[in-house]
């Protein structure tokens, strides 16, 4: 196995790590950088639990070879909250009971952030399509969709 | 396994030519799941996304050049491209989720050589040409001739698809792509149908292309359906004849997604509907991609 030294920006911080070339970015985030928010649900692009935003685009970290991240800028769910305040999406998920076991939640939060970055005022249908790459075995999705719509309102009209 | 990220086509080809177990990749949305399913690990994965020409989508005179490694989202978000090829943009926009479409490429969709690859019927009806870089320079091959069977292509080991050339459609021409899956998103086509039509001033069909996916070992063109449409005003009898010809052209498999007789019937239905959509697009000229 070859190893590569990767320099990138994660949640605004410059970081570097050494990785085996065939390793996924998901494992590098979790094992080298200790960012265990993104989860492996399937490892094959189907469930979205590993979702990250890399260079502005929502992607499955399980499908990214870790060396691809060299020079990239990455946002994970750990980058959503500020020092002492949750992101409106996180707050709305909490208040709207949009999670039960929570395994899928980091992926849904990041996919929802990618949507709202592009489209601050989505319809329910647009939310459902945007989250179609994220699977949840617990909630039945409805509370997730409602929480994303509520967060969109709060982000558009800050208190 | 080694990872390499060449910035030129020559460099990528040299790496490939020097290692019989190396592979190229763009989104790895087929490569990684296949490795996870037990396919032997390659000795090297060569990332094509750092090569500018493979990532660019541009209009050069009357020809669109679509980089083989450009993600689907680069096509669905390009309004000028989607207006020229609404059916192809629609097909690219059906591949997986947003997460997948930010990585999945047309080059990968073609070269993975799945009979169900959604973009391939849409490329074929638009007479797309694959520009392939090899030891003797570049050759141009109709997309329809690249895939030779499930998982098999006519590419040599050290050849790379650089881009797709698509001539801008002539006036009163448009395309459409429809697929049937058991749910709304995130599934593999049971049947896919691409249709491109040209209408004359009286509204009759002057040219037609029909291609079907997931009903045979490779995507199939259906000349009999095209013949049924040409000269017609898309009346019920002609549409029914085109649908019957599409059903007849199928040699599908029976699997959990659909039986042989179901796939045959659906191929006809989708062909007919896609022809209707392509014709409506020409008539209204809004050419927009209405399906996500
Ligand atoms: C969750 C999920 C959902 C999916 N849904 C769909 C779907 O709805 N419809 C569909 O059609 N597909 C679907 N796919 C399959 C896949 O996303 C597509 O086939 C995609 O277009 C592959 O592109 P890629 O860039 O990721 O290919 P890669 O995995 O990078 O490559 C695929 C193959 O092509 C070869 N290759 C790639 N680029 C080139 C090139 N330029 N020259 C020569 N060879 C090359 C590679 O060596 C490899 O053999 C899905 C996949 C996942 C994981
Ligand atoms: S772990 Fe990446 S999509 Fe499921
Ligand atoms: S909350 Fe358990 S999988 Fe979504």
Short mmCIF file of C-alpha atoms and ligand atoms in Angstrom, two decimals:
data_model
loop_
_atom_site.label_atom_id
_atom_site.label_comp_id
_atom_site.label_asym_id
_atom_site.label_seq_id
_atom_site.Cartn_x
_atom_site.Cartn_y
_atom_site.Cartn_z
CA UNK A 1 0.00 0.00 0.00
CA UNK A 2 1.27 3.42 -0.95
CA UNK A 3 0.81 6.28 1.45
CA UNK A 4 0.06 9.88 0.61
CA UNK A 5 0.42 13.03 2.68
CA UNK A 6 -2.78 15.06 2.28
CA UNK A 7 -3.15 18.78 3.05
CA UNK A 8 -6.67 20.18 3.09
CA UNK A 9 -9.07 22.43 4.91
CA UNK A 10 -11.71 20.83 7.12
CA UNK A 11 -14.41 23.02 8.68
CA UNK A 12 -12.20 26.06 8.11
CA UNK A 13 -9.05 24.64 9.71
CA UNK A 14 -5.94 23.69 7.76
CA UNK A 15 -5.21 20.04 8.50
CA UNK A 16 -2.88 17.39 7.19
CA UNK A 17 -2.81 13.64 7.52
CA UNK A 18 -1.07 10.59 6.17
CA UNK A 19 -3.30 8.02 4.47
CA UNK A 20 -3.07 4.77 2.59
CA UNK A 21 -3.93 5.53 -1.04
CA UNK A 22 -6.90 3.18 -1.19
CA UNK A 23 -8.47 4.49 2.02
CA UNK A 24 -11.78 6.37 1.80
CA UNK A 25 -12.03 9.99 2.82
CA UNK A 26 -14.68 8.80 5.28
CA UNK A 27 -12.18 6.59 7.12
CA UNK A 28 -9.53 9.31 6.99
CA UNK A 29 -11.91 11.84 8.55
CA UNK A 30 -12.92 9.39 11.27
CA UNK A 31 -9.63 7.63 12.00
CA UNK A 32 -6.95 10.21 11.21
CA UNK A 33 -8.80 13.42 12.12
CA UNK A 34 -11.15 12.11 14.83
CA UNK A 35 -14.20 13.58 13.08
CA UNK A 36 -16.65 10.77 13.75
CA UNK A 37 -19.83 12.61 12.76
CA UNK A 38 -19.97 11.21 9.23
CA UNK A 39 -20.91 7.53 9.46
CA UNK A 40 -20.52 4.50 7.30
CA UNK A 41 -23.97 3.07 6.67
CA UNK A 42 -23.25 1.18 3.46
CA UNK A 43 -19.88 2.13 1.99
CA UNK A 44 -21.38 2.09 -1.50
CA UNK A 45 -23.04 5.47 -2.04
CA UNK A 46 -26.57 4.34 -1.23
CA UNK A 47 -27.34 5.70 2.25
CA UNK A 48 -25.78 9.18 2.51
CA UNK A 49 -24.72 8.74 6.15
CA UNK A 50 -21.18 9.70 5.10
CA UNK A 51 -22.22 12.92 3.29
CA UNK A 52 -19.75 15.82 3.29
CA UNK A 53 -19.49 18.98 1.24
CA UNK A 54 -16.20 18.98 -0.66
CA UNK A 55 -15.31 22.05 -2.72
CA UNK A 56 -18.90 23.23 -2.55
CA UNK A 57 -20.45 19.97 -3.70
CA UNK A 58 -22.36 17.43 -1.64
CA UNK A 59 -20.68 14.04 -1.98
CA UNK A 60 -20.45 10.64 -0.30
CA UNK A 61 -17.15 10.47 1.59
CA UNK A 62 -17.22 6.67 1.28
CA UNK A 63 -16.78 7.02 -2.51
CA UNK A 64 -13.89 9.51 -2.29
CA UNK A 65 -10.34 8.18 -2.14
CA UNK A 66 -8.67 10.08 0.72
CA UNK A 67 -5.82 11.44 -1.48
CA UNK A 68 -8.45 13.18 -3.64
CA UNK A 69 -8.94 15.59 -0.74
CA UNK A 70 -5.48 17.12 -1.19
CA UNK A 71 -5.99 20.86 -1.63
CA UNK A 72 -9.75 20.57 -1.08
CA UNK A 73 -12.03 22.37 1.33
CA UNK A 74 -14.38 20.07 3.25
CA UNK A 75 -17.36 20.70 5.51
CA UNK A 76 -18.58 17.97 7.86
CA UNK A 77 -21.42 18.13 10.38
CA UNK A 78 -18.87 19.12 13.05
CA UNK A 79 -18.47 22.39 11.15
CA UNK A 80 -22.12 23.41 11.39
CA UNK A 81 -22.35 24.77 14.94
CA UNK A 82 -20.50 27.87 16.03
CA UNK A 83 -18.64 27.95 19.36
CA UNK A 84 -21.72 28.14 21.54
CA UNK A 85 -24.68 27.93 19.22
CA UNK A 86 -26.12 25.10 17.21
CA UNK A 87 -26.80 25.66 13.50
CA UNK A 88 -30.52 26.33 12.86
CA UNK A 89 -30.73 22.94 11.12
CA UNK A 90 -29.38 21.21 14.23
CA UNK A 91 -31.70 23.16 16.53
CA UNK A 92 -34.71 22.41 14.34
CA UNK A 93 -33.82 18.71 14.14
CA UNK A 94 -33.69 18.63 17.95
CA UNK A 95 -36.93 20.51 18.45
CA UNK A 96 -38.71 18.70 15.63
CA UNK A 97 -37.67 15.22 16.84
CA UNK A 98 -36.09 14.58 13.44
CA UNK A 99 -33.87 11.86 14.84
CA UNK A 100 -34.21 8.71 16.85
CA UNK A 101 -31.06 6.56 16.77
CA UNK A 102 -29.16 9.42 15.11
CA UNK A 103 -26.96 7.38 12.77
CA UNK A 104 -28.32 9.10 9.69
CA UNK A 105 -28.46 12.59 11.20
CA UNK A 106 -24.99 13.95 10.31
CA UNK A 107 -25.62 13.02 6.67
CA UNK A 108 -29.09 14.57 6.61
CA UNK A 109 -27.77 17.77 8.21
CA UNK A 110 -25.03 18.13 5.60
CA UNK A 111 -27.33 17.29 2.68
CA UNK A 112 -29.86 19.81 4.00
CA UNK A 113 -27.12 22.43 4.37
CA UNK A 114 -26.04 21.84 0.77
CA UNK A 115 -29.65 22.31 -0.33
CA UNK A 116 -30.23 25.51 1.66
CA UNK A 117 -26.91 26.98 0.50
CA UNK A 118 -28.21 26.65 -3.08
CA UNK A 119 -31.90 27.18 -2.52
CA UNK A 120 -32.84 29.06 0.67
CA UNK A 121 -36.58 28.69 0.06
CA UNK A 122 -37.23 25.11 -1.12
CA UNK A 123 -40.64 23.53 -1.52
CA UNK A 124 -41.41 20.33 0.33
CA UNK A 125 -40.96 18.40 -2.93
CA UNK A 126 -37.55 19.98 -3.48
CA UNK A 127 -36.53 19.02 0.06
CA UNK A 128 -37.64 15.45 -0.51
CA UNK A 129 -35.70 15.15 -3.78
CA UNK A 130 -32.61 16.79 -2.26
CA UNK A 131 -32.67 14.27 0.60
CA UNK A 132 -33.37 11.25 -1.61
CA UNK A 133 -29.76 10.12 -1.25
CA UNK A 134 -30.08 9.86 2.53
CA UNK A 135 -31.73 6.87 4.16
CA UNK A 136 -33.28 6.80 7.62
CA UNK A 137 -34.55 3.58 9.18
CA UNK A 138 -36.21 5.27 12.18
CA UNK A 139 -38.13 8.47 11.61
CA UNK A 140 -40.21 7.88 8.50
CA UNK A 141 -38.67 11.07 7.05
CA UNK A 142 -41.60 13.37 7.71
CA UNK A 143 -40.11 15.06 10.77
CA UNK A 144 -36.81 15.47 8.94
CA UNK A 145 -38.49 17.20 6.01
CA UNK A 146 -40.49 19.45 8.33
CA UNK A 147 -37.40 20.36 10.34
CA UNK A 148 -35.49 21.32 7.20
CA UNK A 149 -38.39 23.51 6.05
CA UNK A 150 -38.53 25.16 9.50
CA UNK A 151 -34.77 25.76 9.50
CA UNK A 152 -35.06 27.35 6.07
CA UNK A 153 -37.62 29.81 7.46
CA UNK A 154 -35.36 30.63 10.42
CA UNK A 155 -32.30 31.15 8.25
CA UNK A 156 -34.22 33.45 5.89
CA UNK A 157 -35.69 35.49 8.76
CA UNK A 158 -33.16 35.58 11.60
CA UNK A 159 -34.68 36.48 14.99
CA UNK B 1 -2.99 0.23 -4.21
CA UNK B 2 -1.61 3.52 -5.49
CA UNK B 3 -3.51 6.71 -6.27
CA UNK B 4 -2.35 8.97 -9.09
CA UNK B 5 -3.74 12.32 -10.20
CA UNK B 6 -2.20 13.22 -13.55
CA UNK B 7 -2.94 16.65 -15.01
CA UNK B 8 -2.52 15.74 -18.69
CA UNK B 9 -3.99 13.04 -20.92
CA UNK B 10 -0.50 11.89 -21.95
CA UNK B 11 0.56 11.45 -18.35
CA UNK B 12 -2.62 9.47 -17.59
CA UNK B 13 -2.11 7.25 -20.64
CA UNK B 14 1.54 6.62 -19.79
CA UNK B 15 0.57 5.49 -16.28
CA UNK B 16 -2.13 3.22 -17.70
CA UNK B 17 0.10 1.78 -20.43
CA UNK B 18 2.79 0.99 -17.86
CA UNK B 19 0.58 -1.04 -15.54
CA UNK B 20 -1.79 -3.77 -16.73
CA UNK B 21 -3.67 -3.73 -13.41
CA UNK B 22 -4.20 0.03 -13.25
CA UNK B 23 -7.60 1.61 -13.93
CA UNK B 24 -8.81 5.15 -14.54
CA UNK B 25 -11.75 6.63 -12.65
CA UNK B 26 -13.79 9.82 -12.45
CA UNK B 27 -16.50 9.65 -9.78
CA UNK B 28 -15.65 6.11 -8.61
CA UNK B 29 -19.40 5.64 -8.08
CA UNK B 30 -19.12 2.33 -9.91
CA UNK B 31 -15.49 1.55 -9.06
CA UNK B 32 -15.77 1.75 -5.26
CA UNK B 33 -19.02 -0.25 -4.90
CA UNK B 34 -17.53 -2.92 -7.20
CA UNK B 35 -14.39 -3.12 -5.05
CA UNK B 36 -16.58 -3.35 -1.95
CA UNK B 37 -18.48 -6.20 -3.61
CA UNK B 38 -15.26 -8.16 -3.94
CA UNK B 39 -13.84 -7.24 -7.34
CA UNK B 40 -10.03 -7.51 -7.08
CA UNK B 41 -8.38 -4.24 -6.13
CA UNK B 42 -6.50 -2.58 -9.00
CA UNK B 43 -2.80 -1.84 -8.48
CA UNK B 44 -3.41 1.83 -9.19
CA UNK B 45 -6.42 4.13 -9.49
CA UNK B 46 -5.81 7.01 -11.88
CA UNK B 47 -7.98 10.04 -11.11
CA UNK B 48 -9.08 11.83 -14.29
CA UNK B 49 -10.60 14.83 -12.54
CA UNK B 50 -7.42 16.93 -12.54
CA UNK B 51 -7.28 16.96 -16.36
CA UNK B 52 -8.98 20.15 -17.55
CA UNK B 53 -10.23 18.83 -20.88
CA UNK B 54 -11.94 15.89 -19.21
CA UNK B 55 -13.79 18.22 -16.82
CA UNK B 56 -14.92 21.00 -19.13
CA UNK B 57 -18.34 21.37 -20.75
CA UNK B 58 -18.22 23.89 -23.56
CA UNK B 59 -19.84 24.91 -26.81
CA UNK B 60 -17.30 25.08 -29.62
CA UNK B 61 -19.01 26.51 -32.71
CA UNK B 62 -21.97 24.20 -33.25
CA UNK B 63 -20.56 21.32 -31.24
CA UNK B 64 -20.83 20.71 -27.51
CA UNK B 65 -17.74 19.11 -25.98
CA UNK B 66 -18.63 17.31 -22.77
CA UNK B 67 -15.62 16.22 -20.72
CA UNK B 68 -15.79 12.49 -19.99
CA UNK B 69 -15.09 13.04 -16.27
CA UNK B 70 -17.39 16.04 -15.73
CA UNK B 71 -20.01 15.27 -13.06
CA UNK B 72 -23.69 14.90 -14.02
CA UNK B 73 -24.44 18.06 -12.03
CA UNK B 74 -22.28 20.06 -14.46
CA UNK B 75 -24.78 19.11 -17.19
CA UNK B 76 -28.03 19.46 -15.25
CA UNK B 77 -26.97 22.91 -13.99
CA UNK B 78 -25.89 24.14 -17.44
CA UNK B 79 -29.03 25.85 -18.78
CA UNK B 80 -27.71 26.24 -22.33
CA UNK B 81 -26.73 22.57 -22.52
CA UNK B 82 -30.03 21.41 -21.01
CA UNK B 83 -31.94 23.55 -23.53
CA UNK B 84 -30.14 21.85 -26.43
CA UNK B 85 -30.34 18.34 -24.97
CA UNK B 86 -33.16 18.23 -22.44
CA UNK B 87 -33.37 14.44 -22.67
CA UNK B 88 -29.67 13.90 -22.09
CA UNK B 89 -29.67 16.37 -19.18
CA UNK B 90 -32.70 14.50 -17.82
CA UNK B 91 -30.86 11.17 -18.07
CA UNK B 92 -27.77 12.58 -16.31
CA UNK B 93 -30.11 13.96 -13.65
CA UNK B 94 -31.62 10.53 -13.02
CA UNK B 95 -28.30 8.94 -12.02
CA UNK B 96 -28.47 8.36 -8.26
CA UNK B 97 -28.84 11.12 -5.68
CA UNK B 98 -27.38 14.65 -5.58
CA UNK B 99 -24.39 13.09 -3.79
CA UNK B 100 -23.89 10.73 -6.75
CA UNK B 101 -24.59 13.34 -9.44
CA UNK B 102 -21.82 15.52 -8.02
CA UNK B 103 -19.40 12.73 -8.94
CA UNK B 104 -20.92 10.45 -11.62
CA UNK B 105 -19.56 11.11 -15.12
CA UNK B 106 -20.77 10.25 -18.61
CA UNK B 107 -17.41 8.59 -19.31
CA UNK B 108 -17.87 6.32 -16.30
CA UNK B 109 -21.52 5.64 -17.10
CA UNK B 110 -20.53 4.52 -20.62
CA UNK B 111 -17.32 2.63 -19.82
CA UNK B 112 -18.81 0.77 -16.87
CA UNK B 113 -20.87 -0.81 -19.65
CA UNK B 114 -24.01 -1.60 -17.68
CA UNK B 115 -26.94 -2.34 -20.02
CA UNK B 116 -29.02 -0.06 -17.75
CA UNK B 117 -26.72 3.00 -17.85
CA UNK B 118 -29.16 5.89 -18.07
CA UNK B 119 -27.15 8.37 -20.11
CA UNK B 120 -26.26 5.98 -22.90
CA UNK B 121 -29.61 5.78 -24.78
CA UNK B 122 -29.78 9.59 -24.61
CA UNK B 123 -26.22 9.89 -25.97
CA UNK B 124 -26.99 7.38 -28.73
CA UNK B 125 -30.15 9.11 -30.01
CA UNK B 126 -28.18 12.35 -30.21
CA UNK B 127 -25.46 10.66 -32.33
CA UNK B 128 -22.85 11.46 -29.69
CA UNK B 129 -19.26 10.68 -30.65
CA UNK B 130 -16.73 9.54 -28.06
CA UNK B 131 -13.27 11.04 -28.48
CA UNK B 132 -10.83 8.35 -27.37
CA UNK B 133 -7.14 8.97 -26.67
CA UNK B 134 -4.81 6.05 -27.35
CA UNK B 135 -1.25 5.22 -28.32
CA UNK B 136 -1.74 6.59 -31.84
CA UNK B 137 -3.46 9.81 -30.89
CA UNK B 138 -7.20 10.37 -30.82
CA UNK B 139 -9.95 8.46 -32.57
CA UNK B 140 -13.62 9.29 -32.82
CA UNK B 141 -16.16 6.51 -32.30
CA UNK B 142 -19.97 6.68 -32.20
CA UNK B 143 -21.06 6.08 -28.62
CA UNK B 144 -23.24 3.22 -29.88
CA UNK B 145 -20.05 1.33 -30.85
CA UNK B 146 -18.17 1.67 -27.54
CA UNK B 147 -19.98 -0.93 -25.43
CA UNK B 148 -19.77 -4.50 -26.72
CA UNK B 149 -21.51 -6.39 -23.90
CA UNK B 150 -22.23 -6.20 -20.17
CA UNK B 151 -19.04 -4.84 -18.57
CA UNK B 152 -17.21 -4.95 -21.94
CA UNK B 153 -16.05 -2.10 -24.16
CA UNK B 154 -14.11 -1.80 -27.39
CA UNK B 155 -11.43 0.31 -25.65
CA UNK B 156 -7.86 -0.98 -25.40
CA UNK B 157 -6.39 -1.07 -21.87
CA UNK B 158 -4.43 2.14 -22.40
CA UNK B 159 -7.25 4.09 -24.04
CA UNK B 160 -9.19 6.84 -22.28
CA UNK B 161 -12.45 8.53 -23.27
CA UNK B 162 -11.58 12.23 -23.35
CA UNK B 163 -14.91 13.83 -24.15
CA UNK B 164 -18.17 13.48 -26.03
CA UNK B 165 -18.93 15.57 -29.08
CA UNK B 166 -22.57 16.45 -29.62
CA UNK B 167 -23.64 18.50 -32.62
CA UNK B 168 -26.17 21.14 -31.61
CA UNK B 169 -29.60 19.94 -32.72
CA UNK B 170 -30.92 21.44 -35.94
CA UNK B 171 -34.09 23.54 -35.80
CA UNK B 172 -37.31 21.79 -34.72
CA UNK B 173 -35.38 18.93 -33.09
CA UNK B 174 -35.54 17.76 -29.50
CA UNK B 175 -35.01 14.70 -27.34
CA UNK B 176 -36.48 13.00 -24.29
CA UNK B 177 -35.45 10.17 -21.97
CA UNK B 178 -37.73 8.17 -19.72
CA UNK B 179 -36.98 5.26 -17.47
CA UNK B 180 -39.09 3.03 -15.32
CA UNK B 181 -37.94 2.22 -11.79
CA UNK B 182 -40.04 0.76 -8.99
CA UNK B 183 -39.70 3.95 -6.91
CA UNK B 184 -39.13 7.64 -7.55
CA UNK B 185 -35.36 7.93 -7.00
CA UNK B 186 -32.24 5.87 -6.46
CA UNK B 187 -32.82 2.72 -8.47
CA UNK B 188 -31.59 1.00 -11.62
CA UNK B 189 -33.69 1.21 -14.78
CA UNK B 190 -36.05 -1.67 -15.54
CA UNK B 191 -36.29 -0.10 -18.99
CA UNK B 192 -34.95 3.20 -20.34
CA UNK B 193 -36.04 4.85 -23.60
CA UNK B 194 -34.42 7.73 -25.43
CA UNK B 195 -36.10 9.40 -28.39
CA UNK B 196 -35.02 12.28 -30.61
CA UNK B 197 -37.37 13.77 -33.19
CA UNK B 198 -37.19 16.40 -35.91
CA UNK B 199 -40.50 17.86 -37.08
CA UNK B 200 -41.04 19.63 -40.37
CA UNK B 201 -43.10 22.82 -40.67
CA UNK B 202 -46.32 20.89 -41.09
CA UNK B 203 -45.68 18.98 -37.85
CA UNK B 204 -44.75 15.67 -39.49
CA UNK B 205 -41.73 13.76 -38.27
CA UNK B 206 -38.82 14.18 -40.69
CA UNK B 207 -36.22 12.34 -38.60
CA UNK B 208 -36.39 10.03 -35.57
CA UNK B 209 -33.93 8.16 -33.35
CA UNK B 210 -35.00 5.63 -30.75
CA UNK B 211 -32.68 3.78 -28.35
CA UNK B 212 -33.54 1.49 -25.45
CA UNK B 213 -31.60 0.61 -22.30
CA UNK B 214 -31.83 -2.35 -19.91
CA UNK B 215 -33.63 -4.60 -22.41
CA UNK B 216 -30.61 -6.27 -24.07
CA UNK B 217 -26.89 -6.86 -23.34
CA UNK B 218 -26.13 -3.40 -24.74
CA UNK B 219 -28.20 -0.32 -25.49
CA UNK B 220 -30.13 -0.98 -28.73
CA UNK B 221 -31.12 1.39 -31.51
CA UNK B 222 -34.57 0.55 -32.91
CA UNK B 223 -34.65 1.34 -36.67
CA UNK B 224 -38.14 -0.18 -37.06
CA UNK B 225 -39.57 2.21 -34.48
CA UNK B 226 -37.76 5.10 -36.17
CA UNK B 227 -39.28 4.08 -39.53
CA UNK B 228 -42.75 3.93 -37.97
CA UNK B 229 -42.39 7.51 -36.74
CA UNK B 230 -40.80 9.14 -39.80
CA UNK B 231 -43.39 10.68 -42.10
CA UNK B 232 -46.13 10.43 -39.49
CA UNK B 233 -47.87 13.21 -37.63
CA UNK B 234 -47.47 11.19 -34.42
CA UNK B 235 -51.00 9.88 -34.78
CA UNK B 236 -52.14 6.99 -32.63
CA UNK B 237 -51.51 4.33 -35.27
CA UNK B 238 -47.90 5.44 -35.87
CA UNK B 239 -47.19 5.70 -32.16
CA UNK B 240 -48.65 2.24 -31.65
CA UNK B 241 -46.49 0.88 -34.47
CA UNK B 242 -43.38 2.49 -32.94
CA UNK B 243 -44.26 1.06 -29.54
CA UNK B 244 -44.73 -2.42 -31.02
CA UNK B 245 -41.40 -2.16 -32.83
CA UNK B 246 -39.68 -1.13 -29.58
CA UNK B 247 -41.20 -4.09 -27.75
CA UNK B 248 -40.04 -6.40 -30.53
CA UNK B 249 -36.48 -5.07 -30.38
CA UNK B 250 -36.06 -6.17 -26.77
CA UNK B 251 -34.18 -9.27 -25.72
CA UNK B 252 -34.37 -8.66 -21.99
CA UNK B 253 -33.56 -10.80 -19.00
CA UNK B 254 -35.98 -11.97 -16.34
CA UNK B 255 -34.87 -10.70 -12.95
CA UNK B 256 -36.23 -9.30 -9.72
CA UNK B 257 -36.74 -5.92 -11.38
CA UNK B 258 -38.99 -7.19 -14.14
CA UNK B 259 -40.01 -10.18 -16.20
CA UNK B 260 -39.28 -10.44 -19.92
CA UNK B 261 -42.88 -9.74 -20.96
CA UNK B 262 -43.14 -6.79 -18.54
CA UNK B 263 -39.92 -5.24 -19.88
CA UNK B 264 -41.09 -5.67 -23.47
CA UNK B 265 -44.38 -3.99 -22.80
CA UNK B 266 -42.82 -1.14 -20.82
CA UNK B 267 -40.29 -0.52 -23.61
CA UNK B 268 -43.16 0.19 -25.96
CA UNK B 269 -44.98 2.42 -23.50
CA UNK B 270 -41.88 4.49 -22.69
CA UNK B 271 -40.95 4.84 -26.37
CA UNK B 272 -44.37 6.20 -27.15
CA UNK B 273 -44.37 8.59 -24.20
CA UNK B 274 -40.83 9.81 -24.85
CA UNK B 275 -41.76 10.53 -28.47
CA UNK B 276 -44.70 12.59 -27.23
CA UNK B 277 -42.48 14.56 -24.86
CA UNK B 278 -39.83 15.23 -27.54
CA UNK B 279 -42.56 16.46 -29.91
CA UNK B 280 -44.10 18.69 -27.22
CA UNK B 281 -40.70 20.19 -26.57
CA UNK B 282 -40.30 21.07 -30.21
CA UNK B 283 -43.78 22.56 -30.35
CA UNK B 284 -43.44 24.63 -27.21
CA UNK B 285 -39.68 25.17 -27.52
CA UNK B 286 -39.33 25.48 -23.80
CA UNK B 287 -36.84 22.64 -23.86
CA UNK B 288 -36.53 22.58 -20.10
CA UNK B 289 -35.68 19.58 -18.00
CA UNK B 290 -38.81 19.05 -15.94
CA UNK B 291 -37.81 15.92 -14.04
CA UNK B 292 -35.22 15.89 -11.34
C1 LIG C 1 -26.13 5.01 -5.14
C2 LIG C 1 -25.87 4.87 -6.62
C3 LIG C 1 -26.92 5.09 -7.51
C4 LIG C 1 -26.69 4.96 -8.90
N1 LIG C 1 -27.73 5.20 -9.74
C5 LIG C 1 -27.54 5.09 -11.08
C6 LIG C 1 -28.62 5.35 -11.98
O1 LIG C 1 -29.72 5.72 -11.57
N2 LIG C 1 -28.38 5.22 -13.32
C7 LIG C 1 -27.17 4.85 -13.80
O2 LIG C 1 -27.01 4.77 -15.02
N3 LIG C 1 -26.13 4.59 -12.97
C8 LIG C 1 -26.29 4.69 -11.63
N4 LIG C 1 -25.24 4.44 -10.78
C9 LIG C 1 -23.97 3.97 -11.31
C10 LIG C 1 -22.93 5.09 -11.52
O3 LIG C 1 -23.16 6.18 -10.66
C11 LIG C 1 -22.92 5.60 -12.95
O4 LIG C 1 -22.65 4.55 -13.85
C12 LIG C 1 -21.89 6.73 -13.15
O5 LIG C 1 -22.18 7.46 -14.32
C13 LIG C 1 -20.46 6.22 -13.22
O6 LIG C 1 -19.60 7.34 -13.38
P1 LIG C 1 -18.25 7.47 -12.51
O7 LIG C 1 -17.56 8.66 -13.01
O8 LIG C 1 -18.54 7.43 -11.08
O9 LIG C 1 -17.52 6.12 -12.96
P2 LIG C 1 -16.26 5.41 -12.31
O10 LIG C 1 -16.72 4.53 -11.20
O11 LIG C 1 -15.22 6.41 -12.01
O12 LIG C 1 -15.81 4.50 -13.54
C14 LIG C 1 -16.66 3.47 -14.04
C15 LIG C 1 -15.89 2.63 -15.07
O13 LIG C 1 -15.58 3.40 -16.22
C16 LIG C 1 -14.17 3.47 -16.42
N5 LIG C 1 -13.92 4.85 -16.84
C17 LIG C 1 -14.33 5.98 -16.17
N6 LIG C 1 -14.01 7.07 -16.89
C18 LIG C 1 -13.38 6.64 -18.02
C19 LIG C 1 -12.81 7.30 -19.15
N7 LIG C 1 -12.85 8.63 -19.26
N8 LIG C 1 -12.22 6.56 -20.11
C20 LIG C 1 -12.19 5.20 -20.00
N9 LIG C 1 -12.73 4.52 -18.97
C21 LIG C 1 -13.31 5.22 -17.98
C22 LIG C 1 -13.55 3.08 -15.10
O14 LIG C 1 -12.27 2.51 -15.27
C23 LIG C 1 -14.56 2.10 -14.56
O15 LIG C 1 -14.38 0.85 -15.14
C24 LIG C 1 -25.42 4.58 -9.39
C25 LIG C 1 -24.36 4.38 -8.47
C26 LIG C 1 -24.59 4.52 -7.11
C27 LIG C 1 -23.44 4.30 -6.16
S1 LIG C 2 -21.69 5.11 3.77
FE1 LIG C 2 -21.43 6.42 2.10
S2 LIG C 2 -23.36 6.39 1.19
FE2 LIG C 2 -23.61 4.92 2.76
S1 LIG C 3 -32.67 8.28 13.12
FE1 LIG C 3 -32.10 6.20 13.04
S2 LIG C 3 -31.58 5.95 10.95
FE2 LIG C 3 -32.36 7.95 10.98
#
